[in-house]
Coordinates of C-alpha atoms in Angstrom, one line a residue:
M1 CA 131.6 25.0 75.9
E2 CA 129.6 27.3 74.3
R3 CA 126.3 25.6 75.9
N4 CA 127.7 26.4 79.4
K5 CA 127.8 30.1 78.7
G6 CA 124.6 30.0 77.5
I7 CA 125.3 30.2 74.1
L8 CA 123.7 27.9 71.3
F9 CA 124.9 27.7 67.7
V10 CA 122.5 26.7 65.2
A11 CA 123.7 26.1 61.4
I12 CA 121.7 28.0 59.0
D13 CA 120.4 25.8 56.0
Q14 CA 121.4 27.5 52.7
N15 CA 118.4 25.4 50.6
R16 CA 115.7 27.5 53.0
P17 CA 115.0 31.1 53.0
L18 CA 117.0 32.8 56.0
S19 CA 113.6 34.3 57.2
D20 CA 112.1 31.4 58.0
Q21 CA 114.7 30.2 59.8
G22 CA 115.8 31.1 63.9
P23 CA 114.8 33.3 65.4
F24 CA 118.4 34.3 66.0
D25 CA 120.1 36.7 68.0
I26 CA 123.3 36.9 65.9
V27 CA 124.1 35.7 62.5
L28 CA 127.7 34.7 62.4
H29 CA 128.8 33.9 58.8
K30 CA 131.8 34.1 56.7
L31 CA 130.1 33.0 53.5
L32 CA 131.3 35.0 49.8
G33 CA 129.2 35.8 46.7
K34 CA 127.0 38.3 45.7
E35 CA 123.6 36.2 45.9
W36 CA 124.5 35.5 49.8
R37 CA 125.2 39.5 50.4
Q38 CA 121.8 40.1 48.9
I39 CA 120.3 37.6 51.2
L40 CA 121.9 38.9 54.2
E41 CA 121.0 42.7 53.3
E42 CA 117.4 41.9 52.9
Y43 CA 117.7 40.1 55.9
R44 CA 119.0 43.1 57.6
Q45 CA 116.5 45.5 56.6
T46 CA 113.5 43.0 57.7
H47 CA 115.3 42.0 60.9
P48 CA 117.0 45.0 62.3
E49 CA 116.9 43.4 65.9
V50 CA 119.5 40.6 64.7
T51 CA 122.9 41.7 64.7
V52 CA 124.6 40.4 61.7
L53 CA 128.6 39.4 62.3
D54 CA 129.9 41.2 60.1
P55 CA 128.3 43.2 57.3
P56 CA 129.2 41.7 54.0
D57 CA 130.1 45.0 52.4
A58 CA 132.5 45.6 55.3
I59 CA 134.3 42.1 54.7
Q60 CA 134.8 42.6 51.1
H61 CA 137.1 45.7 52.1
L62 CA 139.5 43.3 53.4
H63 CA 139.3 41.1 50.3
N64 CA 141.6 43.3 48.3
R65 CA 145.1 43.9 49.4
Q66 CA 145.3 47.4 47.9
S67 CA 142.4 48.8 50.3
M68 CA 143.0 46.5 53.1
L69 CA 146.0 48.4 54.7
Q70 CA 144.9 51.6 53.3
C71 CA 142.9 52.5 57.1
V72 CA 146.2 51.9 58.9
A73 CA 148.2 54.3 56.8
D74 CA 145.5 56.5 56.9
M75 CA 145.9 56.4 60.6
N76 CA 149.3 57.3 61.3
L77 CA 149.2 56.0 64.4
S78 CA 152.0 57.2 66.9
D79 CA 151.9 57.7 70.7
S80 CA 154.1 57.1 73.9
F81 CA 153.7 53.1 73.6
G82 CA 154.8 53.3 70.0
K83 CA 154.3 53.8 66.4
V84 CA 152.2 51.7 63.7
G85 CA 152.5 51.9 59.9
V86 CA 152.4 50.2 57.0
P87 CA 155.3 48.7 54.5
R88 CA 155.5 50.7 51.5
Q89 CA 153.8 49.0 48.5
L90 CA 152.7 49.0 45.1
V91 CA 149.8 47.4 43.1
I92 CA 150.7 45.5 40.0
K93 CA 147.6 44.4 38.0
R94 CA 149.2 43.3 34.9
D95 CA 151.8 43.0 32.6
A96 CA 154.8 41.4 34.8
S97 CA 157.2 43.0 32.4
S98 CA 156.9 46.4 33.7
I99 CA 157.4 45.6 37.3
P100 CA 161.3 46.2 37.4
D101 CA 160.4 50.0 35.8
A102 CA 157.3 50.4 38.1
V103 CA 159.5 49.4 41.5
A104 CA 162.2 51.8 40.3
K105 CA 159.8 54.5 39.9
A106 CA 158.2 54.0 43.2
G107 CA 161.8 54.0 45.0
L108 CA 160.8 50.6 46.8
I109 CA 163.8 48.8 48.3
L110 CA 164.7 45.4 47.7
P111 CA 163.7 42.6 48.7
L112 CA 160.2 42.8 48.2
V113 CA 157.5 40.9 49.3
A114 CA 154.8 39.7 46.7
K115 CA 151.3 38.8 47.7
P116 CA 148.3 38.0 45.6
L117 CA 146.0 41.4 45.4
V118 CA 142.9 39.2 46.1
A119 CA 142.9 37.8 49.8
D120 CA 140.0 35.7 49.7
G121 CA 140.9 33.0 52.3
S122 CA 142.0 30.5 49.3
A123 CA 145.3 28.8 50.1
K124 CA 146.5 30.7 46.9
S125 CA 145.9 34.0 48.0
H126 CA 148.0 33.1 51.5
E127 CA 151.1 32.3 49.3
L128 CA 153.9 34.6 49.2
S129 CA 157.3 35.4 47.2
L130 CA 160.3 37.2 48.1
A131 CA 162.0 39.0 45.2
Y132 CA 165.7 39.7 45.8
D133 CA 167.0 41.4 43.0
Q134 CA 165.4 43.8 39.9
Y135 CA 165.4 40.9 37.1
S136 CA 163.5 38.5 39.1
L137 CA 160.5 40.8 39.7
Q138 CA 159.6 39.7 35.6
K139 CA 159.0 36.2 37.2
L140 CA 156.2 37.5 39.3
E141 CA 152.6 36.5 38.2
P142 CA 150.1 39.8 38.4
P143 CA 147.7 40.8 39.7
L144 CA 149.9 41.3 43.2
V145 CA 151.1 43.7 45.7
L146 CA 154.6 44.4 46.4
Q147 CA 155.7 45.2 49.9
E148 CA 159.2 46.3 51.3
F149 CA 160.3 43.6 53.3
V150 CA 161.1 44.6 57.0
N151 CA 163.6 42.9 59.1
H152 CA 161.5 41.5 62.0
G153 CA 163.6 38.9 63.6
G154 CA 161.6 36.3 62.3
V155 CA 158.4 36.5 64.5
L156 CA 155.1 38.0 64.0
F157 CA 152.4 38.5 66.1
K158 CA 148.6 37.7 65.1
V159 CA 146.3 40.1 67.2
Y160 CA 142.9 38.3 67.3
I161 CA 139.9 40.8 67.8
V162 CA 136.4 40.0 68.8
G163 CA 134.4 42.9 69.6
E164 CA 136.6 44.9 72.6
A165 CA 138.8 41.8 73.4
I166 CA 142.2 41.3 72.2
K167 CA 144.2 38.1 71.9
V168 CA 148.0 38.2 70.9
V169 CA 149.8 35.0 69.9
R170 CA 153.5 34.7 68.4
R171 CA 154.1 32.8 64.9
F172 CA 157.1 32.2 63.2
S173 CA 157.8 34.2 60.3
L174 CA 160.2 34.6 57.7
P175 CA 163.8 35.1 58.7
D176 CA 165.9 38.6 58.3
V177 CA 167.6 39.3 55.1
T178 CA 171.0 40.4 55.6
K179 CA 172.8 43.0 53.5
R180 CA 175.4 39.9 52.8
E181 CA 172.5 37.6 51.8
L182 CA 170.8 40.0 49.6
S183 CA 173.9 40.8 47.6
K184 CA 175.1 37.0 46.7
N185 CA 171.4 35.7 46.3
A186 CA 169.0 36.4 43.3
G187 CA 165.8 34.8 42.2
V188 CA 162.6 34.8 43.7
F189 CA 161.6 32.3 46.5
R190 CA 158.4 31.0 47.1
F191 CA 156.6 30.4 50.5
P192 CA 153.3 28.5 51.3
R193 CA 151.3 30.0 54.3
V194 CA 153.8 31.4 56.5
S195 CA 152.0 32.4 59.7
C196 CA 149.8 29.0 60.0
A197 CA 149.0 27.7 63.7
A198 CA 151.9 24.9 63.4
A199 CA 154.3 27.7 63.3
S200 CA 153.5 29.0 67.1
A201 CA 156.5 30.7 68.4
D202 CA 154.9 31.1 71.9
D203 CA 156.8 28.4 73.8
A204 CA 160.3 28.9 71.8
D205 CA 163.2 30.3 73.3
L206 CA 163.3 33.7 71.6
D207 CA 165.4 36.7 72.3
P208 CA 163.3 38.7 74.8
S209 CA 163.6 41.9 72.3
V210 CA 162.0 40.1 69.5
A211 CA 159.8 37.8 71.8
E212 CA 158.1 41.2 73.7
L213 CA 154.6 41.4 72.7
P214 CA 153.4 44.8 71.4
P215 CA 152.2 47.4 74.2
R216 CA 148.8 46.5 75.0
P217 CA 147.4 50.2 75.2
L218 CA 149.0 50.6 71.5
L219 CA 147.0 47.3 70.4
E220 CA 143.7 48.6 72.4
R221 CA 144.0 52.0 70.6
L222 CA 144.5 50.3 67.0
A223 CA 142.1 47.9 67.3
K224 CA 139.4 50.2 68.6
E225 CA 140.1 52.6 65.5
L226 CA 140.1 49.9 63.1
R227 CA 136.7 48.5 64.5
R228 CA 135.4 52.3 63.5
R229 CA 137.2 52.2 60.3
L230 CA 136.5 48.9 59.1
G231 CA 132.9 48.3 60.3
L232 CA 133.9 44.9 61.5
R233 CA 134.2 43.1 65.1
L234 CA 135.8 39.8 64.0
F235 CA 139.3 40.0 62.3
N236 CA 142.7 39.6 62.9
L237 CA 145.8 41.7 62.3
D238 CA 149.3 40.4 61.3
I239 CA 151.8 42.8 62.9
I240 CA 155.9 42.7 62.9
R241 CA 158.2 44.6 65.0
E242 CA 161.1 46.4 63.0
H243 CA 164.0 44.5 64.0
G244 CA 166.6 46.8 66.4
T245 CA 163.6 48.9 67.5
R246 CA 161.3 48.4 70.6
D247 CA 158.2 50.4 69.5
H248 CA 158.1 50.7 65.6
F249 CA 155.4 48.2 64.3
Y250 CA 153.8 47.4 61.0
V251 CA 150.8 45.8 60.0
I252 CA 151.2 43.5 57.1
D253 CA 148.0 41.7 56.8
I254 CA 144.4 41.9 58.2
N255 CA 141.9 38.8 57.9
Y256 CA 138.4 38.3 58.4
F257 CA 137.1 35.9 61.0
P258 CA 139.9 33.5 60.9
G259 CA 139.0 29.6 60.9
K260 CA 141.2 27.0 62.6
V261 CA 143.7 29.1 64.2
W262 CA 140.8 31.0 66.0
E263 CA 139.9 28.1 68.2
N264 CA 143.3 27.7 69.5
A265 CA 143.9 31.2 69.7
W266 CA 140.7 31.9 71.9
V267 CA 139.2 31.4 75.4

């Protein structure tokens, strides 16, 4: 398909100097590590005519969930099409025994979603837990980020961004938690990766108020501002709509250059 569009992908040989390969119009990568970052930076300086997607320093910003969502929070995006924010969250870097007091001091409301602080694309970084009560918070394993759980009808929207192009798909997510369930349940419930491609909700028979995609103009404005603030052109957002509202959205995660899901979501 790429060849038919005049695009030729050539694998980079990591055992050879990058400057000895090519010539390239674009270097597309998803590698980590200080050595690779240095190689790319030197290549960018000596080959300014080549576009590197994306700059390693910009990608690094998304590997920490503490900084990942800050740009969304700083935007405070609100217009006639809706409002976009982030759930209230708290970073815990060590000492699980201190979590209940820290949560109480921050005024976070249970249940809480716990995610690893480092988002490096590994299976572990995609695991999450749902903590129902104060006591169970001590069972969590720092470093982590605690986010207030927002009921969202069990559906999230994965928004794929490639430059100025946007693609949205629905994924099943964690179900809503009622006040009755919250009063009866206790402990920590652990989940593997929730919003994988196998959990597609695009063809499911959903309540229209839950299934309705976020307004296109709102997503375009959000994507444009995030491209500018993050300095990235290949990334995706996990967005939820607060249940019971039509236009109140939360960004709960940002991922750089998603892998398998990408080919299923695009074109």
